[in-house]
PDB file of C-alpha atoms in Angstrom:
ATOM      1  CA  UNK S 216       0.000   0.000   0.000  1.00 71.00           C
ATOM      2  CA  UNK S 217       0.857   3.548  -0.601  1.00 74.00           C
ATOM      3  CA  UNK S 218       3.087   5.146   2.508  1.00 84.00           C
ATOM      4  CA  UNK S 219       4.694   8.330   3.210  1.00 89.00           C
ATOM      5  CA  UNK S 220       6.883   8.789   5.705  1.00 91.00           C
ATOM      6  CA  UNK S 221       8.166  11.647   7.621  1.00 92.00           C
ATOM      7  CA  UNK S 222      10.230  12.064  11.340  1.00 79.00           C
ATOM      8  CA  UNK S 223       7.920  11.732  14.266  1.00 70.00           C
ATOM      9  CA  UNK S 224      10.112  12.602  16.271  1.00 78.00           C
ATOM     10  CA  UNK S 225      10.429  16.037  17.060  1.00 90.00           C
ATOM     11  CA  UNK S 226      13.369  18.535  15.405  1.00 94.00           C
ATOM     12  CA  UNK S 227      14.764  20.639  17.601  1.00 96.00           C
ATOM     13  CA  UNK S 228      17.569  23.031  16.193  1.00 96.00           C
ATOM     14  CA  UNK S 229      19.277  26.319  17.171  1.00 97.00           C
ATOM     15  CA  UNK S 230      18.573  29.512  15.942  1.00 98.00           C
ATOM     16  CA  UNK S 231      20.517  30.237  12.769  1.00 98.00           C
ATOM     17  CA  UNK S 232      21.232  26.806  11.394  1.00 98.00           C
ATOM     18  CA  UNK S 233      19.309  25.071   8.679  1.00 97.00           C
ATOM     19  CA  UNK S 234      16.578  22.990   9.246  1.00 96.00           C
ATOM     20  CA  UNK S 235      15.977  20.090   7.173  1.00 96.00           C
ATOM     21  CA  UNK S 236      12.822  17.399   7.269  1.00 97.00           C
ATOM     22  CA  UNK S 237      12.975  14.215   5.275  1.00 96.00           C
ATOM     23  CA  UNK S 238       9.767  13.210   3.295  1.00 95.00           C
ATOM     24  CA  UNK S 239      10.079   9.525   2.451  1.00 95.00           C
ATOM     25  CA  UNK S 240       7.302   7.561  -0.082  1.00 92.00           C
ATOM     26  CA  UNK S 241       6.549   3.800  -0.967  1.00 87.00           C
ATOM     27  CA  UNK S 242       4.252   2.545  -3.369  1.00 82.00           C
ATOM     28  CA  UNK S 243       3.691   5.762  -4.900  1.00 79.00           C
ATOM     29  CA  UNK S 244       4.718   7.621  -7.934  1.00 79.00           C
ATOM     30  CA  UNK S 245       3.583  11.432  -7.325  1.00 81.00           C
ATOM     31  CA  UNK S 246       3.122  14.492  -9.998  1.00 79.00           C
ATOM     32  CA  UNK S 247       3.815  17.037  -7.312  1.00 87.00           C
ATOM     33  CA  UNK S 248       4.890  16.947  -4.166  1.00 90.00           C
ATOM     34  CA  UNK S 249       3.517  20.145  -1.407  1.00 93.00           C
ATOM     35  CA  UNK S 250       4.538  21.332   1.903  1.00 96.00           C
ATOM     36  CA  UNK S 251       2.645  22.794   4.283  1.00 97.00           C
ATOM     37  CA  UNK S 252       3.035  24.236   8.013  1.00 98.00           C
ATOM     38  CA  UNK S 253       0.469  23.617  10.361  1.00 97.00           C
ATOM     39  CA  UNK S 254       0.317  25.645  14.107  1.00 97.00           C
ATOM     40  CA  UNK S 255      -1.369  24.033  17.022  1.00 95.00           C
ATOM     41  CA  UNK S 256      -5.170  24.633  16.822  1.00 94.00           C
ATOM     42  CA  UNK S 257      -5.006  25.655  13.343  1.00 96.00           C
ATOM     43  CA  UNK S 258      -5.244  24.060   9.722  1.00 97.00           C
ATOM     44  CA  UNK S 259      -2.169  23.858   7.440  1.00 97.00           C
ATOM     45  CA  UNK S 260      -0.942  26.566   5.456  1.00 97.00           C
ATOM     46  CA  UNK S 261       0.103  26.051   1.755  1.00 96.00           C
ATOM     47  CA  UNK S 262       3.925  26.792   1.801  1.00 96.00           C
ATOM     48  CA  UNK S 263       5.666  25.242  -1.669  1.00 93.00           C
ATOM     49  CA  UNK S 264       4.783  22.451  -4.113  1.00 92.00           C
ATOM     50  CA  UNK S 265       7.314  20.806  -6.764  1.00 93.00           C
ATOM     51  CA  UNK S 266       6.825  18.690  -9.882  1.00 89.00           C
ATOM     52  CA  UNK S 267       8.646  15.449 -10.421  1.00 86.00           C
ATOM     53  CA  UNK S 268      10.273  16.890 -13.540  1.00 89.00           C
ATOM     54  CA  UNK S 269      11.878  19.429 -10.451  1.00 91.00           C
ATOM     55  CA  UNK S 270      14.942  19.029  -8.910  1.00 88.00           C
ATOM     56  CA  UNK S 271      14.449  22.099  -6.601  1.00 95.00           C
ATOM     57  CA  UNK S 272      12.113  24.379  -5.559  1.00 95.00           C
ATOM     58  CA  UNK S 273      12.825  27.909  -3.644  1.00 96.00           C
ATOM     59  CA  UNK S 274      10.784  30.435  -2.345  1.00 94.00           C
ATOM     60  CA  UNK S 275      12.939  32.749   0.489  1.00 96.00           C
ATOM     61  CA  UNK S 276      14.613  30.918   3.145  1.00 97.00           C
ATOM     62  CA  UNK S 277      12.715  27.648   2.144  1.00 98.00           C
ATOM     63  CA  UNK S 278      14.260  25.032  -0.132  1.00 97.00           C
ATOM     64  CA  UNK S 279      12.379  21.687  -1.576  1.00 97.00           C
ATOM     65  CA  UNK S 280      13.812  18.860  -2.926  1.00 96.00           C
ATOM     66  CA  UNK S 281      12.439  16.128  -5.109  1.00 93.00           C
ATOM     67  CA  UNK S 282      14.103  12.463  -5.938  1.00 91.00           C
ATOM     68  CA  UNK S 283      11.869  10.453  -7.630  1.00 88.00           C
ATOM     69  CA  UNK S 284      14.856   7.586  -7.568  1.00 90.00           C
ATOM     70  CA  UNK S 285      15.362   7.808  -3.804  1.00 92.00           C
ATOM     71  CA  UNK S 286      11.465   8.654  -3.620  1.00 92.00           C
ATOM     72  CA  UNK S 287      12.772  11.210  -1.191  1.00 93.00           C
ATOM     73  CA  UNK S 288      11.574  14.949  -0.464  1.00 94.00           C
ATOM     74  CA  UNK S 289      13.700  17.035   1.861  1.00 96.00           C
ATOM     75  CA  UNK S 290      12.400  20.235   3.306  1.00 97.00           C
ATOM     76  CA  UNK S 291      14.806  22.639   4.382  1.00 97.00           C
ATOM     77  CA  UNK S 292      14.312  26.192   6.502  1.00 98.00           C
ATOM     78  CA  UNK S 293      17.625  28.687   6.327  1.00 98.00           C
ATOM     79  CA  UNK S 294      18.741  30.844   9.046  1.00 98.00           C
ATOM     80  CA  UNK S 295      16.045  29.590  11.094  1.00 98.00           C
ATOM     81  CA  UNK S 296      13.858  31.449  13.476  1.00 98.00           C
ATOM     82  CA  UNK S 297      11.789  30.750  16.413  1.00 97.00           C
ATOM     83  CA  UNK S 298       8.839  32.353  14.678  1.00 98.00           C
ATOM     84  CA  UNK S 299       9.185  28.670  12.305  1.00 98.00           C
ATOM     85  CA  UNK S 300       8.521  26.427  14.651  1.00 98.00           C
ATOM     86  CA  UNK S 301       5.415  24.241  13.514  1.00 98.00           C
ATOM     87  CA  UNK S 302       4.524  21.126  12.481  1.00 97.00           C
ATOM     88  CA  UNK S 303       5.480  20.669   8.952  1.00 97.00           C
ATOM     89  CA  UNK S 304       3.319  18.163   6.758  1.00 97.00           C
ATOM     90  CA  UNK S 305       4.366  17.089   3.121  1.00 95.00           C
ATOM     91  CA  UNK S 306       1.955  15.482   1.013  1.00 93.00           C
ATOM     92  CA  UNK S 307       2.202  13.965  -2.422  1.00 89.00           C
ATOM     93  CA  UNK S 308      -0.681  14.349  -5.099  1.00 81.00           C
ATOM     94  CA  UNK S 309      -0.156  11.549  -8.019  1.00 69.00           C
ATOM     95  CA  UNK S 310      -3.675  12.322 -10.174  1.00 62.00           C
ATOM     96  CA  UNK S 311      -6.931  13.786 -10.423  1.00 60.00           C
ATOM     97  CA  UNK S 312      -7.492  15.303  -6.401  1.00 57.00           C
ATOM     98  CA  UNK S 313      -5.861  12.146  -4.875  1.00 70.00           C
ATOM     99  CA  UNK S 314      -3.644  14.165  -2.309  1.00 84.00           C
ATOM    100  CA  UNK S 315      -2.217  12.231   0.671  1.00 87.00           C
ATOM    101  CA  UNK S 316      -0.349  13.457   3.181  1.00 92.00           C
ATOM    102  CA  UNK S 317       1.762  12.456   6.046  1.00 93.00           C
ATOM    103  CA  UNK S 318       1.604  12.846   9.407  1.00 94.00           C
ATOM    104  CA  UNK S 319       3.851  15.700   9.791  1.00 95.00           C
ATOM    105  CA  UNK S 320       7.160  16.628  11.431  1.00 96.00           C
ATOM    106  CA  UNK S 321       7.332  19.029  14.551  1.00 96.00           C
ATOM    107  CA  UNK S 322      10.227  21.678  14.115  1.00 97.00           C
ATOM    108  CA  UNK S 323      10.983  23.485  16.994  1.00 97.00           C
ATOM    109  CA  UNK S 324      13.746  26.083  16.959  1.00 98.00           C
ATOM    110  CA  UNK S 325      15.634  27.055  20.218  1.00 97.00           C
ATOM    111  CA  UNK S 326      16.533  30.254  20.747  1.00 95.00           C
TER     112      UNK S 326
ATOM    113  CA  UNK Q 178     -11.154  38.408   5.071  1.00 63.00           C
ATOM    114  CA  UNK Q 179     -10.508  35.591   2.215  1.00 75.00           C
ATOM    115  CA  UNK Q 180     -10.712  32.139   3.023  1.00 95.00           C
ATOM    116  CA  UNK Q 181     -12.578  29.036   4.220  1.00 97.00           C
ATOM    117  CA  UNK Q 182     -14.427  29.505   7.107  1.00 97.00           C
ATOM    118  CA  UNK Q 183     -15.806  26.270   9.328  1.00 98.00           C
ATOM    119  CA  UNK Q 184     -18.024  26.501  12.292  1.00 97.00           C
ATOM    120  CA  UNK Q 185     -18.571  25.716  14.391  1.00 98.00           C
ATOM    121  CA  UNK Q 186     -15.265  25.614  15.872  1.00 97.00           C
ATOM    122  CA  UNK Q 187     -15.398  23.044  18.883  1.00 97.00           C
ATOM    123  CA  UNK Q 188     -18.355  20.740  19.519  1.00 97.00           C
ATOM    124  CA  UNK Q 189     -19.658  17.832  21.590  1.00 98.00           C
ATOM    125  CA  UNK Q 190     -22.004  15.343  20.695  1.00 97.00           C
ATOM    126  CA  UNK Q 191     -23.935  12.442  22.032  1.00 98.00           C
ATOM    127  CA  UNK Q 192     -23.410   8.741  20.462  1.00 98.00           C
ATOM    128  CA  UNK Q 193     -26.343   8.799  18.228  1.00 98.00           C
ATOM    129  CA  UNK Q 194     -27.043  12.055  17.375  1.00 97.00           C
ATOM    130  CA  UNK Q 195     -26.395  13.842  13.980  1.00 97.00           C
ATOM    131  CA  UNK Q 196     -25.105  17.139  13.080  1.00 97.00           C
ATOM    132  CA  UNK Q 197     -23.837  19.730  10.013  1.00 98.00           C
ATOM    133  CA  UNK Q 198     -20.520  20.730  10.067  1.00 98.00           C
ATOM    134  CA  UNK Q 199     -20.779  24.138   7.811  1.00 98.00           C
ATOM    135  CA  UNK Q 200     -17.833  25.041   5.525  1.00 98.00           C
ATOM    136  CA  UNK Q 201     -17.829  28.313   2.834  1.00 98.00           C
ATOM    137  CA  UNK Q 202     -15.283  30.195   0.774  1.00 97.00           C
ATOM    138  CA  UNK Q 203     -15.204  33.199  -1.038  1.00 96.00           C
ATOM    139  CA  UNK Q 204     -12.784  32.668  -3.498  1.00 94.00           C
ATOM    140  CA  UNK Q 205     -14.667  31.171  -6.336  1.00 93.00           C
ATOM    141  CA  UNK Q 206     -12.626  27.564  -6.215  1.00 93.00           C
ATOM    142  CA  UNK Q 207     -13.508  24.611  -8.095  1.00 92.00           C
ATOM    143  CA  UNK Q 208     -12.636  22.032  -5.398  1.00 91.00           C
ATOM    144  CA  UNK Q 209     -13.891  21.728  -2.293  1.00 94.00           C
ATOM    145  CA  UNK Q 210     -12.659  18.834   0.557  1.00 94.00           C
ATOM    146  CA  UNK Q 211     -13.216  17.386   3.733  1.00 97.00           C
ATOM    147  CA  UNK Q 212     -10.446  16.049   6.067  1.00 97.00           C
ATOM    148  CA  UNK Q 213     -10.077  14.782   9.304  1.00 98.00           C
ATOM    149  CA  UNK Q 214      -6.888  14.594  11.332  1.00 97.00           C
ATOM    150  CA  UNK Q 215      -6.399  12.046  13.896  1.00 95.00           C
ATOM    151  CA  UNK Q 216      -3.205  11.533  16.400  1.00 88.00           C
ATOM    152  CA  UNK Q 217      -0.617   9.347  14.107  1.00 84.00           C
ATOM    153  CA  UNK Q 218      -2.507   9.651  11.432  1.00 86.00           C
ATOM    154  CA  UNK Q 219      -2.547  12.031   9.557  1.00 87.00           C
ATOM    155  CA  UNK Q 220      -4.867  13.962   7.621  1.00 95.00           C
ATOM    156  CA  UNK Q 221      -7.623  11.584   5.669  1.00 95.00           C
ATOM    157  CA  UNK Q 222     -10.219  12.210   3.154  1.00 93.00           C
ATOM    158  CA  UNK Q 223     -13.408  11.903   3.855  1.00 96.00           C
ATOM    159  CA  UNK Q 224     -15.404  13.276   0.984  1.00 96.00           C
ATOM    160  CA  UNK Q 225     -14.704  15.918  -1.535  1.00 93.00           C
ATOM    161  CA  UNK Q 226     -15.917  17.897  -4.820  1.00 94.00           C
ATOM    162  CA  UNK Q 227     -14.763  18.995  -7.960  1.00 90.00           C
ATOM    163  CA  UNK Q 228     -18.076  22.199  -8.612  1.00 92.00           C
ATOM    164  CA  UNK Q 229     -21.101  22.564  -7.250  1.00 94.00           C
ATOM    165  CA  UNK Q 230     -23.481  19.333  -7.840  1.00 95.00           C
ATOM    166  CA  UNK Q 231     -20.250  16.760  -7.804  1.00 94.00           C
ATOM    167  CA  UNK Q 232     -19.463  15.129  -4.826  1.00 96.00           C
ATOM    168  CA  UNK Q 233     -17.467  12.075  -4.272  1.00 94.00           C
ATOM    169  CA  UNK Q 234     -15.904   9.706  -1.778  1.00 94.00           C
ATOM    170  CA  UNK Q 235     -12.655   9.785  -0.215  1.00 92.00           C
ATOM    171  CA  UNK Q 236     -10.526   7.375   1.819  1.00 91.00           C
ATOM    172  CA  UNK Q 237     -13.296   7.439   4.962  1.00 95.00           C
ATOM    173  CA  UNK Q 238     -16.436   7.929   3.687  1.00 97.00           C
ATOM    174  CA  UNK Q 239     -18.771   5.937   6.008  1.00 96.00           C
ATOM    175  CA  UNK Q 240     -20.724   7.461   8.390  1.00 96.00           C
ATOM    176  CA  UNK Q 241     -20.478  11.120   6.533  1.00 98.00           C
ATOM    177  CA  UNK Q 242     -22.474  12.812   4.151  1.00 97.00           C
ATOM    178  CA  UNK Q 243     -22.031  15.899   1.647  1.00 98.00           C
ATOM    179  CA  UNK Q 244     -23.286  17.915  -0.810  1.00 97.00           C
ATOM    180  CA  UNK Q 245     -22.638  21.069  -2.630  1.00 97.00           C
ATOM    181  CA  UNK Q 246     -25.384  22.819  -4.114  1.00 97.00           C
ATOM    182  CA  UNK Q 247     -23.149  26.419  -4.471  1.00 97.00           C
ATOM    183  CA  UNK Q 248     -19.877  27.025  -5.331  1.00 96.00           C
ATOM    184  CA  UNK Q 249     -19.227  28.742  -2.201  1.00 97.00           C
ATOM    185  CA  UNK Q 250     -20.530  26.088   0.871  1.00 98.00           C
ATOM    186  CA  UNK Q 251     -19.535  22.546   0.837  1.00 98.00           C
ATOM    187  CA  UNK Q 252     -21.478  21.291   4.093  1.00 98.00           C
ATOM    188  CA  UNK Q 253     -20.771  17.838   6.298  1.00 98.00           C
ATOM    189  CA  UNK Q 254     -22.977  15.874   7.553  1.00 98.00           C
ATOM    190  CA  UNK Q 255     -22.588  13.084  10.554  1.00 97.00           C
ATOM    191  CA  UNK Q 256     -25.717  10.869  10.205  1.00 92.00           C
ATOM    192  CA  UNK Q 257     -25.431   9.508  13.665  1.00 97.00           C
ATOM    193  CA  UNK Q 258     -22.371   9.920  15.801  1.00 97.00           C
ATOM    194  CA  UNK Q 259     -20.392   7.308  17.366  1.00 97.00           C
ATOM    195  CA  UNK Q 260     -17.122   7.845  19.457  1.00 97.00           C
ATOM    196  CA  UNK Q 261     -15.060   6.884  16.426  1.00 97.00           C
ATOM    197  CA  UNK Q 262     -15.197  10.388  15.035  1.00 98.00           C
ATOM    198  CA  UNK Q 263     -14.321  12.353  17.527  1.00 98.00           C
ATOM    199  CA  UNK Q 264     -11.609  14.202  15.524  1.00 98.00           C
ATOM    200  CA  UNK Q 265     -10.198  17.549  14.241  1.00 98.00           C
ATOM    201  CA  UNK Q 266     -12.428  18.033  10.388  1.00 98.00           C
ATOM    202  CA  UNK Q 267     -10.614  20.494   8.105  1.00 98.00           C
ATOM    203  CA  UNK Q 268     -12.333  22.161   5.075  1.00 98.00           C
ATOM    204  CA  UNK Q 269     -10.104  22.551   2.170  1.00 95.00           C
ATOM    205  CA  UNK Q 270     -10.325  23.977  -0.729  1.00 95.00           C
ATOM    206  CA  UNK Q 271      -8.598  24.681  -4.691  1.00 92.00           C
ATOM    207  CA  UNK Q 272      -8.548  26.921  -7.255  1.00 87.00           C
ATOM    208  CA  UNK Q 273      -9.105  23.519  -9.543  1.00 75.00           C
ATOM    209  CA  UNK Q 274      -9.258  19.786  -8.883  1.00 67.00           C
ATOM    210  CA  UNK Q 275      -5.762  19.129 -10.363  1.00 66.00           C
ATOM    211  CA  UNK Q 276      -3.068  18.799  -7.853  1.00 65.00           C
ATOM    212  CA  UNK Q 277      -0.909  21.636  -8.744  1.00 74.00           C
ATOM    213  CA  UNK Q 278      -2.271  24.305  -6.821  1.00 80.00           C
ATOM    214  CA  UNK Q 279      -2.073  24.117  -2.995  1.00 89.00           C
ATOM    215  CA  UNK Q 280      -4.914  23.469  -0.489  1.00 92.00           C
ATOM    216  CA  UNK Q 281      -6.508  26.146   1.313  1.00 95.00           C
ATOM    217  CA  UNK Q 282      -8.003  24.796   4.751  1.00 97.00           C
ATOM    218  CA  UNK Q 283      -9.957  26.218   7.206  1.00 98.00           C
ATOM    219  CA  UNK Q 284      -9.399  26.765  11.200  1.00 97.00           C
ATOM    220  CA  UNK Q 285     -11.044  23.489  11.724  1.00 97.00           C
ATOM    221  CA  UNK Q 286     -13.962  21.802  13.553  1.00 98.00           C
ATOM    222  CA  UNK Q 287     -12.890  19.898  16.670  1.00 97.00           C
ATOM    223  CA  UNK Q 288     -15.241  17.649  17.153  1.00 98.00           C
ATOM    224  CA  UNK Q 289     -15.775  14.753  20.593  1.00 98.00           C
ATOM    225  CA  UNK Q 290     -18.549  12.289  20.938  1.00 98.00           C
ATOM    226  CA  UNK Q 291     -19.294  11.045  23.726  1.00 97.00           C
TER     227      UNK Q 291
END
């Protein structure tokens, strides 16, 4: 069956480095692949979406990843800030609506 | 202010008893969806719809109805509640049924039976 995979486990980083968060898939060969951030008590937030034919995706200090050989997404936040600590879900989208996501990787950065 | 807006926002029901969970946007999308998010589970399908008039099922249909008879409201229905659904529901939403534009969700409806 179809499977993504992200850390469970908490991230916790210092202020300033990088953050990255590893998206992992089985069983699946996704069009696009989106990011979102969710806060506690409130729905996710649309952050960055890549096509397989991407290698990379940019949009300020966030950076996407796509390897449709590894089947491998990493997420990554530069010069990090307290202000981006979330929960950070990826979630891949193969055809017509069918979007599945994962359950999400909580980032928190120390100050 | 733009968006999707869900109320109520927190509710509690009795095993057996039904209710409407409302969802509406105001900006004119296509596709309209219904999630809910469990502990270790992520967010799941429930039902969703691709215009007003088209609804379909998702990956956890039972137990939940829909319909969509505007563009704007997308409406969710629990026929009779059992402790099993005692969940967070998000309303999503996108400019078009194709994957690649982003989701826009709502706040959310937490919702326990009891």
């Amino acid at each position: 069956s179809q499977k993504i995979e992200q850390n469970s486990e908490a991230l916790n980083i210092q202020e300033g480095k990088t953050a990255t968060l590893t998206c992992n898939y089985t069983n699946y060969s996704p069009a696009y692949l989106q990011w979102y951030r969710q806060d506690p008590g409130r729905g996710p937030v649309f952050l960055l979406l890549i096509r397989e034919n991407e290698k990379e995706k940019r949009k300020e200090r966030l950076k996407v990843t796509f390897d449709t050989t590894l089947k491998q997404s990493l997420f990554h936040i530069t010069a990090s800030q307290p202000a981006d600590s979330a929960t950070y879900l990826c979630a891949l989208a193969g055809g017509y609506q069918k979007v599945t996501f994962g359950i999400g990787t909580k980032l928190q950065v120390i100050p | 202010n733009a968006g999707v807006t869900q109320t109520p926002k927190f509710q509690v029901l009795k095993t057996g008893q039904s209710m409407t969970l409302q969802c509406a946007q105001d900006m004119n999308h296509e596709y309209m969806s219904w999630y809910r998010q469990d502990p270790g589970m992520g967010l799941r399908l429930i039902h969703y719809s691709v215009g007003a008039g088209i609804t379909d099922q998702g990956e956890v249909p039972n137990g939940y109805n829909v319909s969509r008879s505007t563009t704007e409201d997308f409406p969710l229905r629990l026929l009779s509640a059992a402790p099993s659904q005692t969940s967070v529901y998000f309303c999503a939403s996108s400019y078009n049924p194709g994957p690649s534009y982003g989701y826009t969700f709502g706040s959310g409806t937490r919702l326990t039976v009891v």
